[in-house]
PDB file of C-alpha atoms and ligand atoms in Angstrom:
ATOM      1  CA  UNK A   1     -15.337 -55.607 -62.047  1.00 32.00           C
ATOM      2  CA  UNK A   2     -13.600 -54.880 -58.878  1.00 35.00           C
ATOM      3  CA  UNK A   3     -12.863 -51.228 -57.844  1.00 34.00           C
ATOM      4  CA  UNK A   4      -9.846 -52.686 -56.048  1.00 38.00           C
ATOM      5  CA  UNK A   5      -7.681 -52.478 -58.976  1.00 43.00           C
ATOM      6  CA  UNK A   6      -9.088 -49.470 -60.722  1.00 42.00           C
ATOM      7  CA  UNK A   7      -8.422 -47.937 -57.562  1.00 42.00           C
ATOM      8  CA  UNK A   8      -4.623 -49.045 -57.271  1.00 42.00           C
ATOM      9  CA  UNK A   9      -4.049 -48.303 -60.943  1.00 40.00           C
ATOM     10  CA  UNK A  10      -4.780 -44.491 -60.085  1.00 36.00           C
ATOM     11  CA  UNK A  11      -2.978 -44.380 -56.819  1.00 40.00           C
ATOM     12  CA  UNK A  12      -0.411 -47.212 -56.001  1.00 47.00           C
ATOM     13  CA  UNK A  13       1.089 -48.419 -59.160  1.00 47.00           C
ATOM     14  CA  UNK A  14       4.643 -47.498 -59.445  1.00 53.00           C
ATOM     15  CA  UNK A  15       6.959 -47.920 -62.530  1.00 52.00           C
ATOM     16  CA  UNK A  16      10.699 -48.392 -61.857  1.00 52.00           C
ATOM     17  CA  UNK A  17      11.657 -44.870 -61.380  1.00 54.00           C
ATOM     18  CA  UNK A  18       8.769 -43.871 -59.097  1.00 62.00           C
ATOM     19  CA  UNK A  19       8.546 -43.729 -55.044  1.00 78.00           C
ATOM     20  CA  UNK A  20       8.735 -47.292 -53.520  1.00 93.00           C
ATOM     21  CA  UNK A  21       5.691 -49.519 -52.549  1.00 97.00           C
ATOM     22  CA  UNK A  22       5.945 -49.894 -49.073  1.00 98.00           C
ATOM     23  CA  UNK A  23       5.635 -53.357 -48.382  1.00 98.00           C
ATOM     24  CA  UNK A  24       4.969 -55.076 -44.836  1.00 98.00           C
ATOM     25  CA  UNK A  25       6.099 -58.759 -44.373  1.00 98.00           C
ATOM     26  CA  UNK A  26       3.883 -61.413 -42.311  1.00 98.00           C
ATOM     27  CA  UNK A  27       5.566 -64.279 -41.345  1.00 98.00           C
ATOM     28  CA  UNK A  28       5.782 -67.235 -38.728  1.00 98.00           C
ATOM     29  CA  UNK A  29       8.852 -69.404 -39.009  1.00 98.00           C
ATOM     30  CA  UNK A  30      11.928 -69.783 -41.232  1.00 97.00           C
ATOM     31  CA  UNK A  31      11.331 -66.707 -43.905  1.00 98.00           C
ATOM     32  CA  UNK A  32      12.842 -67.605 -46.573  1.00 98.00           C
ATOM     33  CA  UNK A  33      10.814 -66.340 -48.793  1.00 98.00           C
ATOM     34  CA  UNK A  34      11.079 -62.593 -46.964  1.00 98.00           C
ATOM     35  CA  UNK A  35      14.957 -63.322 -47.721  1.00 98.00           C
ATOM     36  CA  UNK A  36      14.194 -63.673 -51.770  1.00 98.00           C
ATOM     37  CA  UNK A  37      11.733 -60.324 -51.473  1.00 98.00           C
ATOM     38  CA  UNK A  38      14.386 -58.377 -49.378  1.00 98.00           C
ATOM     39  CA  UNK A  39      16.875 -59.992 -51.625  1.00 98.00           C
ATOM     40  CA  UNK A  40      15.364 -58.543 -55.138  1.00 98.00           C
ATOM     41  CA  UNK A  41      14.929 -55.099 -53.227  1.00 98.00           C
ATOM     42  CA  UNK A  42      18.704 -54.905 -52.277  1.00 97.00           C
ATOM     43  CA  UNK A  43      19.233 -56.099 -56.293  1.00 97.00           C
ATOM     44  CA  UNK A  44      16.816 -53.212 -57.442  1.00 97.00           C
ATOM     45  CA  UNK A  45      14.354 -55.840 -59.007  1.00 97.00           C
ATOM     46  CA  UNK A  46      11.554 -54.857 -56.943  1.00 98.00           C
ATOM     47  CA  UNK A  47      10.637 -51.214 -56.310  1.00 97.00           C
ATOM     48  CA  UNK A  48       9.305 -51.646 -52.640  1.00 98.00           C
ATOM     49  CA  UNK A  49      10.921 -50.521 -49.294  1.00 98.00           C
ATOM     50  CA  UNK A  50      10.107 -52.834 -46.243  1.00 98.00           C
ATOM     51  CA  UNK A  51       8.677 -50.753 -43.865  1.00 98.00           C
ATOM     52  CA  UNK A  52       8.344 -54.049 -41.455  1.00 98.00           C
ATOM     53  CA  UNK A  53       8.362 -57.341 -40.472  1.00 98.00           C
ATOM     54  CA  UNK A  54       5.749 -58.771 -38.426  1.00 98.00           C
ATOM     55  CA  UNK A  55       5.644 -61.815 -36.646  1.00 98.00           C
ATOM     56  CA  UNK A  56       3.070 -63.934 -34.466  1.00 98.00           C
ATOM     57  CA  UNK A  57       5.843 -65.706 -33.499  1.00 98.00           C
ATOM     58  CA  UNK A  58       8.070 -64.301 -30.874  1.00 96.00           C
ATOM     59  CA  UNK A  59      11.790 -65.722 -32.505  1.00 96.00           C
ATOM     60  CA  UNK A  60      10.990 -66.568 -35.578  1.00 98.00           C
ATOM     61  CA  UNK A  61      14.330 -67.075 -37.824  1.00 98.00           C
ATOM     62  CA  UNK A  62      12.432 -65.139 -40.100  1.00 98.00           C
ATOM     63  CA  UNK A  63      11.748 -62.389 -37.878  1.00 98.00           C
ATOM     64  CA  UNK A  64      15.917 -62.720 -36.343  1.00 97.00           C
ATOM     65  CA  UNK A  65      17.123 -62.764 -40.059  1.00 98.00           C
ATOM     66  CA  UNK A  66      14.916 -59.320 -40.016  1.00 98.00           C
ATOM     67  CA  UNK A  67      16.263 -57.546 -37.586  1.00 97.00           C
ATOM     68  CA  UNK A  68      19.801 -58.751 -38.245  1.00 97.00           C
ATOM     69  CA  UNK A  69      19.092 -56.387 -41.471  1.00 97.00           C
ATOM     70  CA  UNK A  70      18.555 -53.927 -39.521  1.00 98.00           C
ATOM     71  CA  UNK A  71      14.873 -53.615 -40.506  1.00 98.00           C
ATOM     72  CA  UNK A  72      11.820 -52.826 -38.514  1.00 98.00           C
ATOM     73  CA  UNK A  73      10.672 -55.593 -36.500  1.00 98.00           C
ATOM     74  CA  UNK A  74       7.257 -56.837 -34.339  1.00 98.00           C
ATOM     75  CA  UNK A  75       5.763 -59.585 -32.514  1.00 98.00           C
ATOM     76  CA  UNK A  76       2.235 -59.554 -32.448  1.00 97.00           C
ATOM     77  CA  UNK A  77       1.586 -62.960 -30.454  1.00 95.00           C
ATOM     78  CA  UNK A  78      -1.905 -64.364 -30.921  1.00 94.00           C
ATOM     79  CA  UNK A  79      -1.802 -66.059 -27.625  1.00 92.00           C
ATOM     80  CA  UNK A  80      -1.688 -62.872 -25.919  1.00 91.00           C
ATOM     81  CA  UNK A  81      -4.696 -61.613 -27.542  1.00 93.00           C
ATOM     82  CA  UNK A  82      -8.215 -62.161 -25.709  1.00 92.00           C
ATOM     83  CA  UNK A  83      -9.308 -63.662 -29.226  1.00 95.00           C
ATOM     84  CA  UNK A  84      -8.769 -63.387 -33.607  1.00 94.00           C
ATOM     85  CA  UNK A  85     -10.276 -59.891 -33.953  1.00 96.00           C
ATOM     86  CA  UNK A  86      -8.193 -58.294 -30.922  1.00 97.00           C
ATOM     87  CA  UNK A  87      -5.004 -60.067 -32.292  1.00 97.00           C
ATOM     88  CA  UNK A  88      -5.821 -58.483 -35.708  1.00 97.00           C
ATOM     89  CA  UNK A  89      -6.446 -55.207 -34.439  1.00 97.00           C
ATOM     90  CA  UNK A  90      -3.181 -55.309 -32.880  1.00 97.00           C
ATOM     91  CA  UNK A  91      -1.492 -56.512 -36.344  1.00 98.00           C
ATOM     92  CA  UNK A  92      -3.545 -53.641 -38.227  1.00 98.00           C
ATOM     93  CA  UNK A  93      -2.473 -51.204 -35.596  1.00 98.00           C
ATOM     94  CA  UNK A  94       1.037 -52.263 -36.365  1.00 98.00           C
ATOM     95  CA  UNK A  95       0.947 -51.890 -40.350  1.00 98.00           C
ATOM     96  CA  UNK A  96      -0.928 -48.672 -39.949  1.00 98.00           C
ATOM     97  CA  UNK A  97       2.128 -47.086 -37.675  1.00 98.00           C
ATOM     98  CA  UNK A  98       4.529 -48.364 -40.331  1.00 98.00           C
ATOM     99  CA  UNK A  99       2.048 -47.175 -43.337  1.00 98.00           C
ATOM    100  CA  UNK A 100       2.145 -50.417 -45.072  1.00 98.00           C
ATOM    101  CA  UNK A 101       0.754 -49.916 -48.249  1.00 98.00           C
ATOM    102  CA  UNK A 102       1.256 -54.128 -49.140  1.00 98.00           C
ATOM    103  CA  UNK A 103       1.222 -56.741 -47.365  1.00 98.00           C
ATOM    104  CA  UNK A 104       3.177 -60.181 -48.248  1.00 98.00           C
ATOM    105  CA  UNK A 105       2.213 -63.384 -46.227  1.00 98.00           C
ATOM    106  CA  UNK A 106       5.196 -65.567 -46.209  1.00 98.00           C
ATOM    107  CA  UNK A 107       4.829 -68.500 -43.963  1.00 97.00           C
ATOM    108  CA  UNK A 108       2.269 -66.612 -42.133  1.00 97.00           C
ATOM    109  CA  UNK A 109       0.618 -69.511 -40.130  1.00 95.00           C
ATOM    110  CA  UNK A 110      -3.048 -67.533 -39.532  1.00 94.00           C
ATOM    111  CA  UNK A 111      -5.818 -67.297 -41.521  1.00 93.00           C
ATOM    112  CA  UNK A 112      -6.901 -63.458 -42.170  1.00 96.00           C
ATOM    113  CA  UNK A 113     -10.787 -62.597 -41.601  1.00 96.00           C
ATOM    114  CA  UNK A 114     -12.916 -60.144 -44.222  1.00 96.00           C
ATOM    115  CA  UNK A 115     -12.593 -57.722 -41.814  1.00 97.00           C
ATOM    116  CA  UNK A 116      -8.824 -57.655 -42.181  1.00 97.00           C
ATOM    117  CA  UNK A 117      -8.515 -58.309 -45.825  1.00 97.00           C
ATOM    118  CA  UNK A 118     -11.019 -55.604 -46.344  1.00 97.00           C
ATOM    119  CA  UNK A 119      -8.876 -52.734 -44.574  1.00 97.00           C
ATOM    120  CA  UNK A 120      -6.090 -53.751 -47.684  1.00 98.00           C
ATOM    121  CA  UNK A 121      -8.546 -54.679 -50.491  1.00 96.00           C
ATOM    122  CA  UNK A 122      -6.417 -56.247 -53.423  1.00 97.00           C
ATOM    123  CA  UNK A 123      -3.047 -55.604 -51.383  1.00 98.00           C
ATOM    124  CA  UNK A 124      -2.601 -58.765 -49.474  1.00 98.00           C
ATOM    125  CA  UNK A 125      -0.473 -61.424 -51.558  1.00 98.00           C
ATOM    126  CA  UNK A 126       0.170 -64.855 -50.148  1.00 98.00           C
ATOM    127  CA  UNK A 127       2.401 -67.774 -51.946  1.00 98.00           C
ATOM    128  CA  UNK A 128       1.483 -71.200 -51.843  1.00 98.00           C
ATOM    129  CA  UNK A 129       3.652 -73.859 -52.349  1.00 98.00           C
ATOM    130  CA  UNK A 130       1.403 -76.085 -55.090  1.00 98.00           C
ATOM    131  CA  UNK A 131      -0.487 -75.128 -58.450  1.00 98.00           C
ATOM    132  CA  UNK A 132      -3.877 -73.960 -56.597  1.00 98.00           C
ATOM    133  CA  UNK A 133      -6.335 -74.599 -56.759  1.00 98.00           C
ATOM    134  CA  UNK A 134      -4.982 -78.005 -56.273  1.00 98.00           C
ATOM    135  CA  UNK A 135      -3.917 -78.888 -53.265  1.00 98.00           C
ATOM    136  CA  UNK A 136      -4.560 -75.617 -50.541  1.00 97.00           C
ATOM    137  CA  UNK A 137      -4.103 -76.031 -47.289  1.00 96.00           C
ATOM    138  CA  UNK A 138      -1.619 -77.970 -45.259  1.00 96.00           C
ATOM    139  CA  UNK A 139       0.837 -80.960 -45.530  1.00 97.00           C
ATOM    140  CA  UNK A 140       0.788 -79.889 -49.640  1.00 98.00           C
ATOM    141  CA  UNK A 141       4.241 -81.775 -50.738  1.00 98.00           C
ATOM    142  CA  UNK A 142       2.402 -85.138 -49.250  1.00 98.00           C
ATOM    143  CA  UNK A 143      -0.834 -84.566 -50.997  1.00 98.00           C
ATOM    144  CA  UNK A 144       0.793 -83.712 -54.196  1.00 98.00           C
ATOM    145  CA  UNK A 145       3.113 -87.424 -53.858  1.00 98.00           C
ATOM    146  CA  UNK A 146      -0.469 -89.120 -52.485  1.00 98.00           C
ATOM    147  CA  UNK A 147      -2.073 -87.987 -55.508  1.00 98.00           C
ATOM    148  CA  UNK A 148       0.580 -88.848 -57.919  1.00 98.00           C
ATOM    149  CA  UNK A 149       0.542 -85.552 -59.533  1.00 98.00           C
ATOM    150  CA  UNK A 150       3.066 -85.019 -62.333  1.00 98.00           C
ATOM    151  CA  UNK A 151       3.819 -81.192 -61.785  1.00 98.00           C
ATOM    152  CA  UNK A 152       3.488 -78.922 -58.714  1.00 98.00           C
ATOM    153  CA  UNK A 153       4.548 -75.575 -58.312  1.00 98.00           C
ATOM    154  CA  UNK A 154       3.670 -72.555 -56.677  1.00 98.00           C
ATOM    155  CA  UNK A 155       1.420 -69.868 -56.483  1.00 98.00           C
ATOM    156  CA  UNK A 156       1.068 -66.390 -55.831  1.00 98.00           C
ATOM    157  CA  UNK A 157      -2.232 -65.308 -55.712  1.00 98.00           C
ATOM    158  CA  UNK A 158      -4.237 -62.327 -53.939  1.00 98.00           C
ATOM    159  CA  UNK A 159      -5.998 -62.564 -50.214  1.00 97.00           C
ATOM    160  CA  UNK A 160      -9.082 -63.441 -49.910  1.00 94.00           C
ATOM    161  CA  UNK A 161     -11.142 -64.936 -46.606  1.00 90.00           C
ATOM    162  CA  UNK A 162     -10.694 -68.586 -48.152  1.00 91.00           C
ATOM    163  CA  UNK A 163      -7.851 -70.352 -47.326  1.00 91.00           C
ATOM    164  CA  UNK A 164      -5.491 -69.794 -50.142  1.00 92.00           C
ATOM    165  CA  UNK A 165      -8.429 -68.976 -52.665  1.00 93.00           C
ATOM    166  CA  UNK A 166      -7.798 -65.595 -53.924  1.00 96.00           C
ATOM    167  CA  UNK A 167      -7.390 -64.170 -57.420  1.00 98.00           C
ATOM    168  CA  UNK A 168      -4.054 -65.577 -58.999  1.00 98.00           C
ATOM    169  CA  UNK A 169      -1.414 -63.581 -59.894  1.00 98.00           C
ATOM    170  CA  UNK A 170       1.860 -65.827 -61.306  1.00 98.00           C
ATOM    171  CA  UNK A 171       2.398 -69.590 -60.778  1.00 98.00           C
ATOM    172  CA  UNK A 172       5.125 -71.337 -61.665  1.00 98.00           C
ATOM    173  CA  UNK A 173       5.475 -75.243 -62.485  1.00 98.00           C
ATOM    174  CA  UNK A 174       7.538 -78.107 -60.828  1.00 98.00           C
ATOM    175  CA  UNK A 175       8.375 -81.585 -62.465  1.00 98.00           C
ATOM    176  CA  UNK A 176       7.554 -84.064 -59.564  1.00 98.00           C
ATOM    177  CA  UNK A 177      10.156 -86.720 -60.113  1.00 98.00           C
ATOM    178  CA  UNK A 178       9.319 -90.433 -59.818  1.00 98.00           C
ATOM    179  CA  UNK A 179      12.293 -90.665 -56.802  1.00 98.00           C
ATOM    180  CA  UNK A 180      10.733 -87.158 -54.998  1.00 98.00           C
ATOM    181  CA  UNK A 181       9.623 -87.544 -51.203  1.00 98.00           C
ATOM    182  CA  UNK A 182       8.034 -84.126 -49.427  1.00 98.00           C
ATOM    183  CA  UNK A 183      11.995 -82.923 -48.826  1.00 98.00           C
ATOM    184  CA  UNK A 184      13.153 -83.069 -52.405  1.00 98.00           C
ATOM    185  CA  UNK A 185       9.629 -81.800 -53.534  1.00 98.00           C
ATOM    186  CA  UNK A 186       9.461 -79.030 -51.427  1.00 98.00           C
ATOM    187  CA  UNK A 187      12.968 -78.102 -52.183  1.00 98.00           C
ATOM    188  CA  UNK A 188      12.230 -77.961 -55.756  1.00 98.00           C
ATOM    189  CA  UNK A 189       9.029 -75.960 -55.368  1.00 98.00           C
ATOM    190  CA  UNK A 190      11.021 -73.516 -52.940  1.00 98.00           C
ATOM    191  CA  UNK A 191      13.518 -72.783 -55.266  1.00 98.00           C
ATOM    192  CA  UNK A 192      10.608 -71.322 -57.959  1.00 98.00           C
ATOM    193  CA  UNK A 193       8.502 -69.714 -54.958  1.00 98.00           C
ATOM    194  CA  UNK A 194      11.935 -67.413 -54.370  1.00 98.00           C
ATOM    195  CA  UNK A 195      12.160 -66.690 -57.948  1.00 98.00           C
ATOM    196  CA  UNK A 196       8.111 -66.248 -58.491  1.00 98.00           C
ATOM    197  CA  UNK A 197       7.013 -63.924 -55.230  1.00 98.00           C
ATOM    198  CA  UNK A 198       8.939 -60.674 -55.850  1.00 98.00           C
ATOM    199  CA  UNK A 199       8.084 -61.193 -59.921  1.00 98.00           C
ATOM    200  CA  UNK A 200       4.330 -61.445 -58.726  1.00 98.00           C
ATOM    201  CA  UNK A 201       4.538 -58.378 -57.133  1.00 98.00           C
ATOM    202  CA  UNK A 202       6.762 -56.739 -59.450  1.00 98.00           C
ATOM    203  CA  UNK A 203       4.275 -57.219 -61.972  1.00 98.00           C
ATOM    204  CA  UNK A 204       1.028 -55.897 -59.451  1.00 98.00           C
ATOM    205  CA  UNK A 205       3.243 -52.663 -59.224  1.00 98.00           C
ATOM    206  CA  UNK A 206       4.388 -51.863 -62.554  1.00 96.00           C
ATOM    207  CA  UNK A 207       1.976 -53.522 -64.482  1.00 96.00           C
ATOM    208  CA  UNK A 208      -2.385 -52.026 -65.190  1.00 97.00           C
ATOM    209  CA  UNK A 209      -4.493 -54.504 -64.059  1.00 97.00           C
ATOM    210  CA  UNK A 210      -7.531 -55.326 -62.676  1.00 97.00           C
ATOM    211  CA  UNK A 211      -9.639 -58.314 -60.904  1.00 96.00           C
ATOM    212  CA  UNK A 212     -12.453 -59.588 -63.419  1.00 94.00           C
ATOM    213  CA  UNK A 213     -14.502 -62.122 -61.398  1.00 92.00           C
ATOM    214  CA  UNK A 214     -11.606 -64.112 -60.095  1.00 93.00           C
ATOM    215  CA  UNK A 215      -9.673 -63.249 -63.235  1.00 96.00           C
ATOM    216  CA  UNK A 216      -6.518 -60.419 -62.820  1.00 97.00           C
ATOM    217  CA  UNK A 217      -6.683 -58.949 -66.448  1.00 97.00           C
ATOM    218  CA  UNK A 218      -3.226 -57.741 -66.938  1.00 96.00           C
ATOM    219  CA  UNK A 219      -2.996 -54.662 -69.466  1.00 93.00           C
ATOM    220  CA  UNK A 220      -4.375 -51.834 -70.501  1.00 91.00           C
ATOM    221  CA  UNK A 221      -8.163 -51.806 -70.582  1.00 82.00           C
TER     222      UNK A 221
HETATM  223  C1  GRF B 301       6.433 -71.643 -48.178  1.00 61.03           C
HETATM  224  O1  GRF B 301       6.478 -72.925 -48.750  1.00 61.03           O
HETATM  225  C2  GRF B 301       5.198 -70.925 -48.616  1.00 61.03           C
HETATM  226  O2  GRF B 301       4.778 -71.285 -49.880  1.00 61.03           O
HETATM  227  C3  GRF B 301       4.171 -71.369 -47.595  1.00 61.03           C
HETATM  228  O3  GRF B 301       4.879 -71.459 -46.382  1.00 61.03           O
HETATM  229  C4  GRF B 301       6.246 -71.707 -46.664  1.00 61.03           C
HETATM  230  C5  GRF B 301       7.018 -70.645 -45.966  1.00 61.03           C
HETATM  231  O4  GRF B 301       8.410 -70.848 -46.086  1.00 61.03           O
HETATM  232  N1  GRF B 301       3.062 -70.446 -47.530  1.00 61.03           N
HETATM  233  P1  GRF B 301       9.396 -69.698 -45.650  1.00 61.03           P
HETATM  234  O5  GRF B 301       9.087 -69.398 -44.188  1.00 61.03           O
HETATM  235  O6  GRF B 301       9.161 -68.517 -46.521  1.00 61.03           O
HETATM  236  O7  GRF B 301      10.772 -70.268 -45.811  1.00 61.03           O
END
């Protein structure tokens, strides 16, 4: 059993009438997936408040579309950093000023160390655009065709220090049709990641749960 849960069950779970999860974005390029999550906030589907929106990316549309908003905005630029733990210190400095509570990886092009993902134990989500564990990593849409699988998806799924191994919380399933290249695919998958992400972490915040070996038992115990 993981005290990471337990732990968040006491202090951080919020049902829909109680103060707002403040939730830090990470991203590197387009964003559209921080659209969907600000987009069910404004809605009032998802009780969080976006206390930022960080970037390694100086320009990201993701991070423009941010501050177009009006919402609080930073570029933490790993090439300025002497190496991986000063540019995390500098990311960790940022979420700390903002007093992220969450933290949402969408599109975030680095890979997070145990160091990092232990300051936010069970509080890091990511979303992956297939049905992990098949097919992590990189270049998914073309594996997924290579392969000839018959369904993809997405996932949302809790940080670990694997690449895109963590506990999962919500997938979602694709048809892969027999005419699909990587566009159409990913445009498919896309579509359900928008819908899936802020459900995922709707659920994490209303919802008692807990991790169970790589398990998350939803429900009371
Ligand atoms: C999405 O497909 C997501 O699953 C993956 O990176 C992509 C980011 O897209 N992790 P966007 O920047 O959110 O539009």
């Amino acid at each position: 059993m993981s005290a990471g849960g337990t732990e968040l069950g006491k202090t951080l779970r919020r049902g829909r009438n109680s103060p707002r999860a403040r939730l830090a974005v990470l991203l590197s390029g387009r964003g559209s997936n921080f659209l969907a999550l600000h987009e069910a906030i404004e809605r009032g589907d998802l009780g969080a408040e976006l206390v930022v929106v960080l970037s390694n990316v100086d320009g990201a549309p993701g991070l423009e579309a941010a501050q177009r908003f009006g919402l609080a905005t930073a570029v933490v630029d790993h090439r300025m950093a002497a190496d991986r733990p000063a540019h995390e210190a500098q990311v960790l400095a940022t979420l700390e000023r903002y007093e992220a509570e969450w933290i949402c990886l969408a599109g975030y092009m680095r890979l997070l160390s145990a160091e990092f993902v232990g300051r936010y134990p069970h509080r890091i989500l990511n979303i992956h655009p297939s049905l992990l564990p098949s097919f992590p990593g990189l270049h998914v849409h073309e594996q997924v065709l290579q392969h000839g699988a018959r369904v993809s998806g997405c996932t949302v799924h809790l940080v670990d220090a694997g690449l895109d191994s963590g506990p999962i919380v919500m997938q979602r399933a694709v048809d892969v049709q027999d005419d699909d290249d990587p566009q159409t695919l990913a445009a498919r998958v896309l579509t359900a990641e928008h819908e899936t992400y802020w459900r995922a972490l709707r659920r994490l915040l209303e919802d008692p749960w807990r991790v169970q070996g790589r398990r998350i038992q939803f429900g009371p115990r």
